[in-house]
Coordinates of N, CA and C in Angstrom, one line a residue:
M1209 N 20.7 7.8 -8.2 CA 20.4 6.6 -7.5 C 21.5 6.3 -6.5
N1210 N 21.2 5.6 -5.5 CA 22.1 5.2 -4.4 C 23.0 4.0 -5.0
D1211 N 24.3 4.2 -4.8 CA 25.2 3.2 -5.3 C 25.1 1.9 -4.6
E1212 N 24.6 1.9 -3.4 CA 24.4 0.6 -2.6 C 23.2 -0.2 -3.2
R1213 N 22.4 0.4 -4.1 CA 21.3 -0.3 -4.7 C 21.6 -0.7 -6.2
R1214 N 22.8 -0.3 -6.6 CA 23.3 -0.7 -8.0 C 23.5 -2.2 -8.1
I1215 N 22.9 -2.8 -9.1 CA 23.1 -4.2 -9.3 C 24.2 -4.5 -10.3
I1216 N 24.1 -3.9 -11.5 CA 25.0 -4.2 -12.6 C 24.8 -3.2 -13.7
A1217 N 25.8 -3.1 -14.6 CA 25.6 -2.2 -15.8 C 24.5 -2.9 -16.7
A1218 N 23.7 -2.0 -17.3 CA 22.6 -2.6 -18.1 C 23.1 -3.3 -19.3
D1219 N 24.3 -2.9 -19.8 CA 24.9 -3.6 -21.0 C 25.3 -5.0 -20.6
D1220 N 25.5 -5.3 -19.3 CA 25.9 -6.6 -18.9 C 24.8 -7.6 -18.7
V1221 N 23.5 -7.1 -18.8 CA 22.4 -8.0 -18.7 C 22.1 -8.6 -20.1
P1222 N 22.1 -9.9 -20.2 CA 21.9 -10.5 -21.5 C 20.4 -10.5 -22.0
A1223 N 20.3 -10.4 -23.3 CA 18.9 -10.5 -23.9 C 18.5 -11.9 -24.1
D1224 N 19.5 -12.9 -24.0 CA 19.2 -14.3 -24.2 C 19.5 -15.1 -23.0
G1225 N 19.5 -14.5 -21.9 CA 19.8 -15.3 -20.6 C 19.4 -14.4 -19.4
T1226 N 20.1 -14.7 -18.3 CA 19.8 -14.0 -17.1 C 21.1 -13.7 -16.3
V1227 N 21.0 -12.8 -15.4 CA 22.0 -12.5 -14.4 C 21.4 -12.8 -13.0
L1228 N 22.1 -13.6 -12.2 CA 21.7 -14.0 -10.9 C 22.2 -13.0 -9.9
F1229 N 21.3 -12.6 -9.0 CA 21.8 -11.7 -7.8 C 20.9 -12.1 -6.6
T1230 N 21.4 -11.6 -5.5 CA 20.8 -11.9 -4.2 C 20.3 -10.6 -3.5
V1231 N 19.1 -10.6 -3.0 CA 18.6 -9.5 -2.2 C 18.3 -9.9 -0.8
R1232 N 18.2 -8.9 0.1 CA 17.9 -9.2 1.5 C 16.7 -8.4 2.0
A1233 N 15.9 -9.1 2.8 CA 14.8 -8.4 3.5 C 15.0 -8.9 5.0
G1234 N 15.5 -8.0 5.8 CA 15.7 -8.4 7.2 C 16.8 -9.4 7.3
T1235 N 16.5 -10.6 7.8 CA 17.6 -11.6 7.9 C 17.5 -12.7 6.8
E1236 N 16.5 -12.5 6.0 CA 16.3 -13.5 4.9 C 16.9 -13.0 3.6
T1237 N 17.5 -13.9 2.8 CA 18.0 -13.6 1.5 C 17.1 -14.3 0.5
T1238 N 17.1 -13.8 -0.7 CA 16.3 -14.3 -1.8 C 17.1 -14.1 -3.1
E1239 N 17.1 -15.2 -3.9 CA 17.8 -15.0 -5.2 C 16.8 -14.5 -6.2
A1240 N 17.4 -13.7 -7.1 CA 16.6 -13.0 -8.2 C 17.4 -13.1 -9.4
I1241 N 16.7 -12.9 -10.6 CA 17.3 -12.9 -11.9 C 16.9 -11.6 -12.6
L1242 N 17.9 -11.1 -13.4 CA 17.6 -10.0 -14.3 C 17.6 -10.6 -15.7
T1243 N 16.8 -10.0 -16.6 CA 16.8 -10.3 -18.0 C 16.5 -9.1 -18.8
K1244 N 17.0 -9.0 -20.0 CA 16.7 -7.8 -20.8 C 15.8 -8.1 -22.0
L1245 N 14.8 -7.3 -22.1 CA 13.8 -7.5 -23.2 C 14.3 -6.9 -24.5
G1246 N 13.6 -7.2 -25.6 CA 14.0 -6.7 -26.9 C 14.1 -5.2 -27.0
D1247 N 13.3 -4.4 -26.2 CA 13.3 -3.0 -26.3 C 14.3 -2.4 -25.3
G1248 N 15.1 -3.2 -24.6 CA 16.1 -2.7 -23.7 C 15.7 -2.6 -22.3
T1249 N 14.4 -2.9 -22.0 CA 13.9 -2.8 -20.6 C 14.5 -4.0 -19.9
V1250 N 14.9 -3.8 -18.6 CA 15.4 -4.8 -17.8 C 14.3 -5.1 -16.7
V1251 N 14.1 -6.4 -16.5 CA 13.1 -6.9 -15.6 C 13.8 -7.9 -14.6
A1252 N 13.2 -8.0 -13.4 CA 13.7 -8.9 -12.4 C 12.6 -9.8 -11.8
F1253 N 13.0 -11.1 -11.6 CA 12.1 -12.0 -11.1 C 12.7 -12.8 -10.0
E1254 N 11.9 -13.4 -9.1 CA 12.5 -14.3 -8.1 C 13.0 -15.5 -8.8
N1255 N 14.1 -16.1 -8.3 CA 14.7 -17.2 -9.0 C 14.2 -18.5 -8.5
S1256 N 12.9 -18.7 -8.7 CA 12.3 -20.0 -8.4 C 11.0 -20.2 -9.2
C1257 N 10.8 -21.5 -9.5 CA 9.6 -21.9 -10.2 C 8.4 -22.0 -9.3
P1258 N 7.3 -21.4 -9.7 CA 6.1 -21.5 -8.8 C 5.6 -22.9 -8.6
H1259 N 5.9 -23.9 -9.4 CA 5.5 -25.2 -9.3 C 6.1 -25.9 -8.0
W1260 N 7.4 -25.8 -7.9 CA 8.1 -26.2 -6.8 C 9.1 -25.1 -6.5
T1261 N 8.8 -24.4 -5.4 CA 9.6 -23.1 -5.2 C 11.0 -23.4 -4.8
D1262 N 11.4 -24.6 -4.5 CA 12.8 -24.9 -4.2 C 13.6 -25.1 -5.5
V1263 N 13.0 -25.1 -6.7 CA 13.7 -25.3 -7.9 C 14.1 -23.9 -8.5
R1264 N 15.3 -23.7 -8.7 CA 15.9 -22.5 -9.2 C 15.9 -22.5 -10.8
L1265 N 15.5 -21.3 -11.3 CA 15.5 -21.2 -12.8 C 17.0 -21.0 -13.3
D1266 N 17.7 -20.2 -12.5 CA 19.1 -19.9 -12.8 C 20.0 -20.5 -11.7
K1267 N 20.8 -21.5 -12.0 CA 21.6 -22.2 -11.0 C 23.0 -21.7 -10.9
G1268 N 23.2 -20.5 -11.5 CA 24.5 -19.8 -11.4 C 25.1 -19.5 -12.8
S1269 N 24.6 -20.1 -13.8 CA 25.2 -19.9 -15.1 C 24.2 -19.3 -16.1
G1270 N 23.1 -18.8 -15.6 CA 22.1 -18.2 -16.5 C 20.9 -19.2 -16.7
A1271 N 19.7 -18.6 -16.6 CA 18.6 -19.5 -16.8 C 18.5 -19.8 -18.3
Y1272 N 17.9 -21.0 -18.6 CA 17.7 -21.4 -20.0 C 16.6 -20.6 -20.7
V1273 N 16.9 -20.0 -21.8 CA 15.9 -19.3 -22.6 C 15.7 -20.0 -23.9
R1274 N 14.5 -20.2 -24.2 CA 14.1 -20.9 -25.5 C 13.0 -20.1 -26.1
N1275 N 13.1 -19.8 -27.4 CA 12.1 -19.0 -28.1 C 11.7 -17.8 -27.4
G1276 N 12.7 -17.1 -26.7 CA 12.4 -15.9 -26.0 C 11.8 -16.0 -24.7
E1277 N 11.6 -17.2 -24.2 CA 11.0 -17.5 -22.9 C 11.9 -18.1 -21.9
L1278 N 11.8 -17.8 -20.6 CA 12.5 -18.5 -19.6 C 12.0 -19.9 -19.4
V1279 N 12.8 -20.9 -19.2 CA 12.4 -22.3 -19.1 C 12.9 -22.9 -17.8
C1280 N 11.9 -23.5 -17.1 CA 12.3 -24.3 -15.9 C 12.8 -25.6 -16.4
Q1281 N 14.1 -25.9 -16.2 CA 14.6 -27.2 -16.7 C 14.2 -28.4 -15.9
K1282 N 13.6 -28.2 -14.8 CA 13.1 -29.3 -13.9 C 11.7 -29.8 -14.5
H1283 N 10.9 -28.8 -14.9 CA 9.5 -29.2 -15.3 C 9.2 -28.9 -16.7
G1284 N 10.0 -28.1 -17.4 CA 9.7 -27.7 -18.8 C 8.7 -26.6 -18.9
A1285 N 8.4 -26.0 -17.8 CA 7.5 -24.8 -17.8 C 8.2 -23.6 -18.5
T1286 N 7.4 -22.8 -19.2 CA 7.9 -21.7 -19.9 C 7.2 -20.4 -19.3
F1287 N 8.0 -19.4 -19.2 CA 7.6 -18.1 -18.6 C 7.9 -16.9 -19.6
Q1288 N 6.9 -16.1 -19.9 CA 7.1 -14.9 -20.7 C 8.1 -14.0 -20.0
R1289 N 9.1 -13.5 -20.7 CA 10.1 -12.7 -20.1 C 9.7 -11.3 -19.7
D1290 N 8.6 -10.8 -20.3 CA 8.2 -9.5 -20.0 C 7.3 -9.4 -18.7
S1291 N 6.6 -10.5 -18.5 CA 5.6 -10.5 -17.4 C 5.8 -11.6 -16.4
G1292 N 6.6 -12.6 -16.7 CA 6.8 -13.8 -15.8 C 5.6 -14.8 -15.9
Y1293 N 4.7 -14.5 -16.7 CA 3.5 -15.4 -16.9 C 3.9 -16.8 -17.4
C1294 N 3.4 -17.8 -16.7 CA 3.7 -19.2 -17.2 C 2.6 -19.6 -18.2
D1295 N 3.1 -19.8 -19.4 CA 2.1 -20.2 -20.5 C 2.2 -21.6 -20.9
F1296 N 3.0 -22.4 -20.2 CA 3.1 -23.9 -20.5 C 3.7 -24.6 -19.3
G1297 N 3.2 -25.7 -18.9 CA 3.8 -26.5 -17.9 C 2.9 -26.7 -16.7
P1298 N 3.4 -27.4 -15.6 CA 2.5 -27.7 -14.5 C 2.1 -26.5 -13.7
C1299 N 2.7 -25.4 -13.9 CA 2.3 -24.2 -13.1 C 1.6 -23.2 -14.1
E1300 N 1.1 -23.6 -15.2 CA 0.5 -22.8 -16.2 C -0.5 -21.9 -15.5
G1301 N -0.4 -20.6 -15.9 CA -1.4 -19.6 -15.3 C -0.8 -18.8 -14.1
S1302 N 0.3 -19.4 -13.6 CA 0.9 -18.7 -12.4 C 1.9 -17.6 -13.0
V1303 N 2.4 -16.8 -12.1 CA 3.3 -15.7 -12.5 C 4.5 -15.6 -11.6
L1304 N 5.7 -15.5 -12.1 CA 6.9 -15.3 -11.3 C 6.8 -14.0 -10.5
S1305 N 7.2 -14.1 -9.2 CA 7.3 -12.9 -8.4 C 8.3 -12.0 -9.0
T1306 N 8.0 -10.7 -8.9 CA 8.9 -9.7 -9.5 C 9.6 -8.8 -8.4
F1307 N 10.7 -8.2 -8.8 CA 11.3 -7.1 -8.0 C 11.4 -5.9 -8.9
D1308 N 11.2 -4.7 -8.2 CA 11.2 -3.5 -8.9 C 12.7 -3.1 -9.2
V1309 N 13.0 -2.9 -10.5 CA 14.3 -2.4 -10.9 C 14.1 -1.2 -11.9
A1310 N 15.2 -0.4 -12.0 CA 15.2 0.7 -13.0 C 16.5 0.8 -13.6
V1311 N 16.6 1.3 -14.8 CA 17.8 1.6 -15.5 C 18.0 3.1 -15.5
E1312 N 19.1 3.6 -14.9 CA 19.4 5.0 -14.9 C 20.9 5.2 -15.2
N1313 N 21.2 6.0 -16.2 CA 22.5 6.3 -16.7 C 23.3 5.0 -17.0
G1314 N 22.6 4.1 -17.6 CA 23.2 2.8 -18.0 C 23.5 1.8 -16.9
E1315 N 22.9 2.0 -15.7 CA 23.1 1.1 -14.6 C 21.7 0.6 -14.2
V1316 N 21.7 -0.7 -13.7 CA 20.5 -1.3 -13.2 C 20.5 -1.1 -11.7
Y1317 N 19.4 -0.6 -11.1 CA 19.3 -0.4 -9.7 C 18.0 -1.1 -9.2
L1318 N 18.2 -1.6 -8.0 CA 17.0 -2.2 -7.2 C 16.2 -1.1 -6.6
T1319 N 15.0 -0.9 -7.0 CA 14.1 0.2 -6.5 C 13.0 -0.3 -5.6
D1320 N 13.0 -1.6 -5.3 CA 12.0 -2.3 -4.4 C 12.5 -2.0 -3.0
D1321 N 11.8 -1.1 -2.3 CA 12.2 -0.7 -0.9 C 12.1 -1.8 0.1
A1322 N 11.4 -2.9 -0.2 CA 11.3 -4.0 0.7 C 12.5 -4.8 0.8
F1323 N 13.4 -4.6 -0.2 CA 14.7 -5.4 -0.3 C 15.9 -4.5 -0.4
S1324 N 17.0 -5.0 0.0 CA 18.3 -4.4 -0.3 C 19.1 -5.3 -1.1
F1325 N 19.9 -4.7 -2.0 CA 20.8 -5.5 -2.9 C 21.9 -6.0 -2.0
E1326 N 22.2 -7.3 -2.1 CA 23.2 -8.0 -1.3 C 24.5 -8.2 -2.2
H1327 N 24.4 -8.9 -3.3 CA 25.5 -9.1 -4.2 C 25.1 -9.9 -5.4
L1328 N 25.9 -9.9 -6.4 CA 25.7 -10.7 -7.6 C 26.0 -12.1 -7.3
G1329 N 25.3 -13.0 -7.9 CA 25.5 -14.4 -7.7 C 24.5 -15.1 -6.7
E1330 N 24.8 -16.3 -6.4 CA 24.0 -17.1 -5.6 C 23.9 -16.6 -4.1
S1331 N 22.8 -17.0 -3.4 CA 22.6 -16.6 -2.1 C 23.6 -17.3 -1.1
G1332 N 24.1 -18.4 -1.5 CA 24.9 -19.2 -0.7 C 24.2 -20.3 0.0
D1333 N 22.8 -20.3 -0.1 CA 22.0 -21.4 0.4 C 22.2 -22.6 -0.5
H1334 N 22.2 -23.8 0.0 CA 22.3 -24.9 -0.9 C 21.1 -25.1 -1.8
D1335 N 21.3 -25.8 -2.9 CA 20.2 -26.0 -3.9 C 19.3 -27.2 -3.4
L1336 N 18.1 -26.9 -3.0 CA 17.2 -28.0 -2.5 C 16.7 -28.8 -3.7
S1337 N 16.8 -28.3 -4.9 CA 16.1 -28.9 -6.0 C 16.9 -30.2 -6.5
S1338 N 18.0 -30.5 -5.9 CA 18.7 -31.7 -6.3 C 18.3 -33.0 -5.7
G1339 N 17.1 -32.9 -5.0 CA 16.6 -34.1 -4.3 C 16.2 -35.2 -5.3
G1340 N 15.3 -36.1 -4.8 CA 15.0 -37.3 -5.5 C 14.0 -37.1 -6.6
R1341 N 13.5 -35.9 -6.9 CA 12.5 -35.7 -7.9 C 13.1 -35.8 -9.3
I1342 N 12.4 -36.4 -10.2 CA 12.9 -36.5 -11.6 C 12.7 -35.2 -12.3
D1343 N 13.7 -34.7 -13.1 CA 13.5 -33.4 -13.8 C 13.0 -33.6 -15.2
F1344 N 12.8 -32.5 -15.9 CA 12.3 -32.6 -17.3 C 13.1 -33.4 -18.2
T1345 N 14.5 -33.4 -17.9 CA 15.4 -34.2 -18.8 C 15.4 -35.7 -18.5
G1346 N 14.7 -36.1 -17.4 CA 14.6 -37.5 -17.1 C 15.7 -37.9 -16.1
S1347 N 16.4 -37.0 -15.6 CA 17.5 -37.4 -14.6 C 17.2 -36.8 -13.2

């Protein structure tokens, strides 16, 4: 695999959380998250809730995982980590957008040709989800 498409070592992807990274398509950047399933498979999703796409699941310290599912802390929506399917919350029935990744020789690579790997961490765009909307915790 091309080293420029390497994201992270597979051992560094948590089974109980996420790793935030940024991809680029042309001039646009998009945040994505990696998570590791119980069988060691690594999957990648866009770092936004389908209910309000300006709400990030991972704000830089890992998305909240409860009972093996990703949780939107703004709405309380839960997403299956293997498919991104929302099985509870205001966006129930929707699915998180995915990115194609593969593990080869213990390393996770971005294989989605529509995007290039930019860097680990946030895109640098400000978080629009801090507006006046009340979140799941009441604040």
